[in-house]
CSV table of C-alpha atoms in Angstrom, one decimal:
chain,number,residue,atom,x,y,z
X,1,MET,CA,59.8,-16.3,25.9
X,2,ASN,CA,58.2,-13.1,24.9
X,3,THR,CA,60.6,-10.0,24.8
X,4,VAL,CA,59.7,-6.5,25.9
X,5,THR,CA,60.9,-3.6,23.8
X,6,VAL,CA,61.1,-0.1,25.2
X,7,LYS,CA,62.3,2.6,22.9
X,8,ASN,CA,65.3,0.9,21.2
X,9,VAL,CA,66.1,-1.5,24.0
X,10,THR,CA,64.8,-5.1,23.9
X,11,LEU,CA,64.8,-7.1,27.1
X,12,GLY,CA,64.7,-10.9,27.0
X,13,THR,CA,67.2,-11.5,24.3
X,14,GLY,CA,71.0,-11.4,24.1
X,15,SER,CA,73.2,-9.9,26.9
X,16,PRO,CA,71.5,-8.5,30.0
X,17,LYS,CA,70.8,-4.9,29.5
X,18,ILE,CA,72.5,-2.5,31.9
X,19,ILE,CA,70.3,-0.2,34.0
X,20,VAL,CA,71.9,2.5,36.2
X,21,PRO,CA,70.2,4.4,39.1
X,22,LEU,CA,69.3,8.1,39.3
X,23,VAL,CA,69.5,9.1,42.9
X,24,GLY,CA,69.7,12.9,43.1
X,25,LYS,CA,67.9,14.6,46.0
X,26,ASN,CA,66.7,17.7,44.2
X,27,GLU,CA,66.1,19.2,40.8
X,28,THR,CA,69.7,20.4,40.4
X,29,GLU,CA,71.3,17.2,41.3
X,30,LEU,CA,68.9,15.1,39.2
X,31,ILE,CA,69.5,17.3,36.0
X,32,ASP,CA,73.2,17.1,36.6
X,33,GLU,CA,73.1,13.4,37.1
X,34,ALA,CA,70.8,12.8,34.2
X,35,LYS,CA,73.2,14.8,32.0
X,36,HIS,CA,76.1,12.6,33.1
X,37,LEU,CA,74.1,9.4,32.4
X,38,VAL,CA,73.6,10.4,28.7
X,39,THR,CA,77.4,10.0,28.4
X,40,ILE,CA,77.4,6.6,30.2
X,41,ASP,CA,77.3,3.3,28.3
X,42,CYS,CA,74.0,2.0,29.8
X,43,ASP,CA,70.8,0.8,28.2
X,44,LEU,CA,68.2,2.1,30.8
X,45,VAL,CA,67.9,4.5,33.7
X,46,GLU,CA,66.0,3.9,37.0
X,47,TRP,CA,64.9,7.0,38.8
X,48,ARG,CA,64.7,6.2,42.4
X,49,VAL,CA,62.2,8.8,43.3
X,50,ASP,CA,62.2,7.8,46.9
X,51,PHE,CA,65.5,9.9,47.2
X,52,PHE,CA,63.7,13.0,45.8
X,53,ASP,CA,63.1,15.7,48.4
X,54,GLN,CA,59.9,16.7,46.7
X,55,VAL,CA,58.4,13.2,46.3
X,56,THR,CA,55.4,14.0,48.5
X,57,ASN,CA,54.4,16.6,45.9
X,58,PHE,CA,53.1,14.2,43.3
X,59,GLU,CA,52.8,16.9,40.6
X,60,ALA,CA,56.3,18.0,41.3
X,61,ALA,CA,57.6,14.4,40.8
X,62,ALA,CA,55.5,14.2,37.5
X,63,LEU,CA,57.0,17.3,36.2
X,64,MET,CA,60.5,16.3,37.2
X,65,SER,CA,60.0,13.0,35.2
X,66,LYS,CA,59.3,15.1,32.1
X,67,LYS,CA,62.6,17.0,32.6
X,68,ILE,CA,64.5,13.8,33.1
X,69,ALA,CA,63.0,12.1,30.2
X,70,GLU,CA,63.7,15.2,28.0
X,71,ILE,CA,67.4,14.9,28.8
X,72,LEU,CA,67.5,11.0,28.6
X,73,SER,CA,65.7,11.0,25.4
X,74,ASP,CA,67.1,7.8,23.9
X,75,LYS,CA,67.2,5.9,27.2
X,76,PRO,CA,64.1,4.2,28.7
X,77,VAL,CA,63.4,5.5,32.2
X,78,LEU,CA,62.1,3.2,35.0
X,79,PHE,CA,60.2,5.2,37.5
X,80,THR,CA,60.7,3.6,41.1
X,81,PHE,CA,59.5,4.4,44.5
X,82,ARG,CA,61.1,1.8,46.7
X,83,THR,CA,59.2,1.4,49.9
X,84,LYS,CA,60.9,1.5,53.4
X,85,GLN,CA,60.0,-2.2,53.9
X,86,GLU,CA,61.9,-3.2,50.7
X,87,GLY,CA,65.0,-1.1,51.3
X,88,GLY,CA,63.8,2.4,50.2
X,89,GLU,CA,64.5,5.8,51.6
X,90,LEU,CA,61.1,6.9,52.8
X,91,ALA,CA,58.0,5.5,54.5
X,92,PHE,CA,54.8,5.8,52.4
X,93,THR,CA,51.4,4.8,53.0
X,94,ASP,CA,49.6,2.7,50.3
X,95,GLU,CA,47.5,5.8,49.6
X,96,GLN,CA,50.6,7.9,49.0
X,97,TYR,CA,52.3,5.1,47.0
X,98,PHE,CA,49.4,4.6,44.5
X,99,GLY,CA,48.6,8.3,44.5
X,100,LEU,CA,52.1,9.1,43.4
X,101,TYR,CA,51.9,6.4,40.6
X,102,LYS,CA,48.5,7.5,39.4
X,103,THR,CA,49.7,11.1,39.0
X,104,VAL,CA,53.0,10.2,37.3
X,105,ILE,CA,51.0,7.8,34.8
X,106,GLU,CA,48.7,10.6,34.0
X,107,GLN,CA,50.9,13.7,34.1
X,108,GLY,CA,54.5,12.5,33.9
X,109,ALA,CA,56.9,11.0,31.2
X,110,ILE,CA,58.1,7.4,32.1
X,111,ASP,CA,58.6,4.2,30.0
X,112,LEU,CA,58.5,1.6,32.8
X,113,LEU,CA,56.9,1.6,36.3
X,114,ASP,CA,58.3,-0.4,39.3
X,115,VAL,CA,55.5,-2.0,41.3
X,116,GLU,CA,56.2,-4.1,44.4
X,117,LEU,CA,54.8,-7.6,44.4
X,118,PHE,CA,53.2,-7.6,48.0
X,119,MET,CA,51.3,-4.3,47.6
X,120,ASP,CA,47.5,-4.3,47.8
X,121,ASP,CA,46.4,-6.3,44.8
X,122,PRO,CA,43.3,-4.5,43.7
X,123,LEU,CA,45.3,-1.2,43.7
X,124,VAL,CA,48.2,-3.0,41.9
X,125,GLN,CA,45.9,-4.2,39.2
X,126,GLU,CA,44.2,-0.7,38.8
X,127,THR,CA,47.8,0.8,38.5
X,128,ILE,CA,48.8,-1.7,35.9
X,129,GLN,CA,45.8,-1.2,33.8
X,130,ALA,CA,46.3,2.6,33.9
X,131,ALA,CA,50.0,2.2,33.0
X,132,HIS,CA,49.3,-0.2,30.1
X,133,LYS,CA,46.8,2.1,28.6
X,134,LYS,CA,49.6,4.7,28.4
X,135,GLY,CA,52.0,2.2,26.9
X,136,ILE,CA,54.0,2.1,30.3
X,137,LYS,CA,55.6,-1.3,31.0
X,138,ILE,CA,55.4,-2.8,34.5
X,139,VAL,CA,58.5,-4.1,36.3
X,140,MET,CA,57.1,-6.1,39.3
X,141,CYS,CA,59.7,-6.8,42.0
X,142,ASN,CA,60.5,-8.2,45.4
X,143,HIS,CA,63.5,-7.7,47.6
X,144,ASP,CA,64.8,-9.6,50.6
X,145,PHE,CA,67.7,-7.7,52.2
X,146,ASP,CA,68.1,-10.3,55.0
X,147,LYS,CA,68.4,-13.7,53.4
X,148,THR,CA,67.9,-15.8,50.3
X,149,PRO,CA,64.6,-17.8,50.3
X,150,ALA,CA,64.5,-21.3,49.1
X,151,LYS,CA,64.6,-22.0,45.3
X,152,GLU,CA,61.0,-22.9,45.3
X,153,GLU,CA,60.0,-19.8,47.0
X,154,ILE,CA,62.0,-17.5,44.5
X,155,VAL,CA,60.4,-19.4,41.6
X,156,SER,CA,56.9,-19.0,43.3
X,157,ARG,CA,57.2,-15.3,43.7
X,158,LEU,CA,58.4,-14.8,40.1
X,159,CYS,CA,55.5,-16.9,38.9
X,160,LYS,CA,53.1,-14.8,41.0
X,161,MET,CA,54.4,-11.7,39.2
X,162,GLN,CA,53.5,-13.2,35.8
X,163,GLU,CA,50.1,-14.0,37.1
X,164,LYS,CA,49.6,-10.4,38.2
X,165,ASN,CA,50.2,-9.0,34.7
X,166,ALA,CA,53.8,-7.8,35.2
X,167,ASP,CA,55.7,-7.2,31.9
X,168,ILE,CA,59.0,-7.9,33.6
X,169,CYS,CA,59.5,-9.9,36.8
X,170,LYS,CA,62.3,-9.0,39.2
X,171,ILE,CA,63.6,-10.5,42.5
X,172,ALA,CA,66.7,-9.4,44.5
X,173,VAL,CA,67.9,-11.4,47.6
X,174,MET,CA,70.7,-11.3,50.1
X,175,PRO,CA,73.2,-14.2,50.3
X,176,GLN,CA,74.7,-15.3,53.5
X,177,SER,CA,76.9,-17.9,51.8
X,178,SER,CA,78.1,-19.0,48.3
X,179,ASP,CA,75.3,-21.8,48.5
X,180,ASP,CA,72.8,-19.0,48.6
X,181,VAL,CA,74.2,-17.4,45.4
X,182,LEU,CA,73.8,-20.9,43.7
X,183,THR,CA,70.2,-21.1,45.0
X,184,LEU,CA,69.4,-17.7,43.3
X,185,LEU,CA,71.0,-18.9,40.1
X,186,GLU,CA,69.3,-22.3,40.1
X,187,ALA,CA,66.0,-20.6,40.7
X,188,THR,CA,66.7,-18.2,37.9
X,189,ASN,CA,67.5,-21.0,35.5
X,190,GLU,CA,64.5,-23.1,36.5
X,191,MET,CA,62.2,-20.1,36.0
X,192,LYS,CA,63.7,-19.4,32.6
X,193,THR,CA,63.5,-23.0,31.4
X,194,LYS,CA,60.2,-24.1,32.9
X,195,HIS,CA,57.9,-21.1,33.7
X,196,ALA,CA,58.9,-17.8,32.3
X,197,ASP,CA,57.0,-16.4,29.2
X,198,ARG,CA,58.4,-12.9,29.7
X,199,PRO,CA,61.7,-11.4,30.8
X,200,ILE,CA,62.9,-12.0,34.3
X,201,VAL,CA,65.5,-10.1,36.3
X,202,THR,CA,67.3,-11.6,39.3
X,203,MET,CA,70.2,-10.8,41.4
X,204,SER,CA,72.1,-11.9,44.5
X,205,MET,CA,73.1,-8.7,46.3
X,206,GLY,CA,76.3,-7.6,48.1
X,207,GLN,CA,79.9,-8.6,47.4
X,208,LEU,CA,79.2,-12.2,47.6
X,209,GLY,CA,76.4,-12.1,45.0
X,210,MET,CA,78.2,-9.9,42.5
X,211,VAL,CA,78.8,-12.8,40.2
X,212,SER,CA,74.9,-13.0,39.7
X,213,ARG,CA,74.9,-9.6,38.2
X,214,MET,CA,77.2,-10.6,35.4
X,215,CYS,CA,76.0,-14.1,34.3
X,216,GLY,CA,72.4,-13.3,33.2
X,217,GLU,CA,72.9,-14.4,29.6
X,218,THR,CA,73.7,-17.9,30.9
X,219,PHE,CA,71.1,-18.3,33.6
X,220,GLY,CA,68.3,-16.1,32.2
X,221,SER,CA,68.3,-12.7,33.9
X,222,ALA,CA,67.4,-10.0,31.3
X,223,MET,CA,68.7,-6.9,33.1
X,224,THR,CA,71.5,-6.0,35.5
X,225,PHE,CA,72.1,-3.0,37.5
X,226,GLY,CA,75.4,-1.0,37.3
X,227,ALA,CA,76.6,2.1,39.2
X,228,ALA,CA,77.6,5.2,37.4
X,229,LYS,CA,78.5,7.3,40.5
X,230,LYS,CA,76.4,6.2,43.6
X,231,ALA,CA,75.1,2.7,43.8
X,232,SER,CA,71.5,2.2,44.8
X,233,ALA,CA,71.9,-1.3,46.2
X,234,PRO,CA,74.8,-3.2,47.7
X,235,GLY,CA,77.1,-5.0,45.1
X,236,GLN,CA,76.4,-3.0,42.0
X,237,VAL,CA,79.4,-3.0,39.6
X,238,PRO,CA,80.7,0.2,37.8
X,239,VAL,CA,79.0,0.4,34.4
X,240,GLY,CA,82.3,0.4,32.3
X,241,ALA,CA,83.6,-2.6,34.0
X,242,LEU,CA,80.1,-4.4,33.8
X,243,ARG,CA,79.9,-3.8,30.1
X,244,GLU,CA,83.4,-5.3,29.5
X,245,ILE,CA,82.5,-8.3,31.5
X,246,LEU,CA,79.1,-8.8,29.6
X,247,LYS,CA,80.9,-8.6,26.3
X,248,THR,CA,83.4,-11.2,27.4
X,249,LEU,CA,80.7,-13.5,28.6
X,250,ALA,CA,78.4,-13.0,25.6
X,251,LEU,CA,77.3,-16.2,24.2
């Protein structure tokens, strides 16, 4: 498997890297939160820009990304607009979604960009090409907040992400039973051993799926989401506890 290195963080080898969400609603909150994250034992930061009250002003979002990057100078920043249909805060048209991304790629300061799997493919490819020209890595993702698809479907979606030129392939699903958690872990292991040629990130959400956030080194997930203050998805473990668990489970 190829690894992906962003700043001093290498994904796809060793223990899963810990990423924490940045979810402030305005510039003051974001700057305070970013300063707090400097002190936290995490590897990367995800700016969930759909929480930002000026997100419809693309230039303001790009400028804010520069301010965040300056504070978090050593930590790679993943820029994410999570659409409403995949659990985000705000409904955006495709035109707004890709317009925001184009502006941030050209005018902002980010290390990785989150792109959803089922968005318009020509626009996705255009965005990926523009990001890659700037050295920005693509985290392609898919979320199911209602259920856990069959193992074959999870593997199929991750393979599609590879085909679409993602640098990192990510899927998050909701379990209704412990069998669903096993399905996610089996799919992760199958993807890692039979198909993956780049880092993958998988998780089973909620309290039931919490174990999946801790055992990535065993099953093949390269990154795990922890909570510093406010979680951005159900089941995120506090960062300090997550780091200790990962150290204990390190192979």
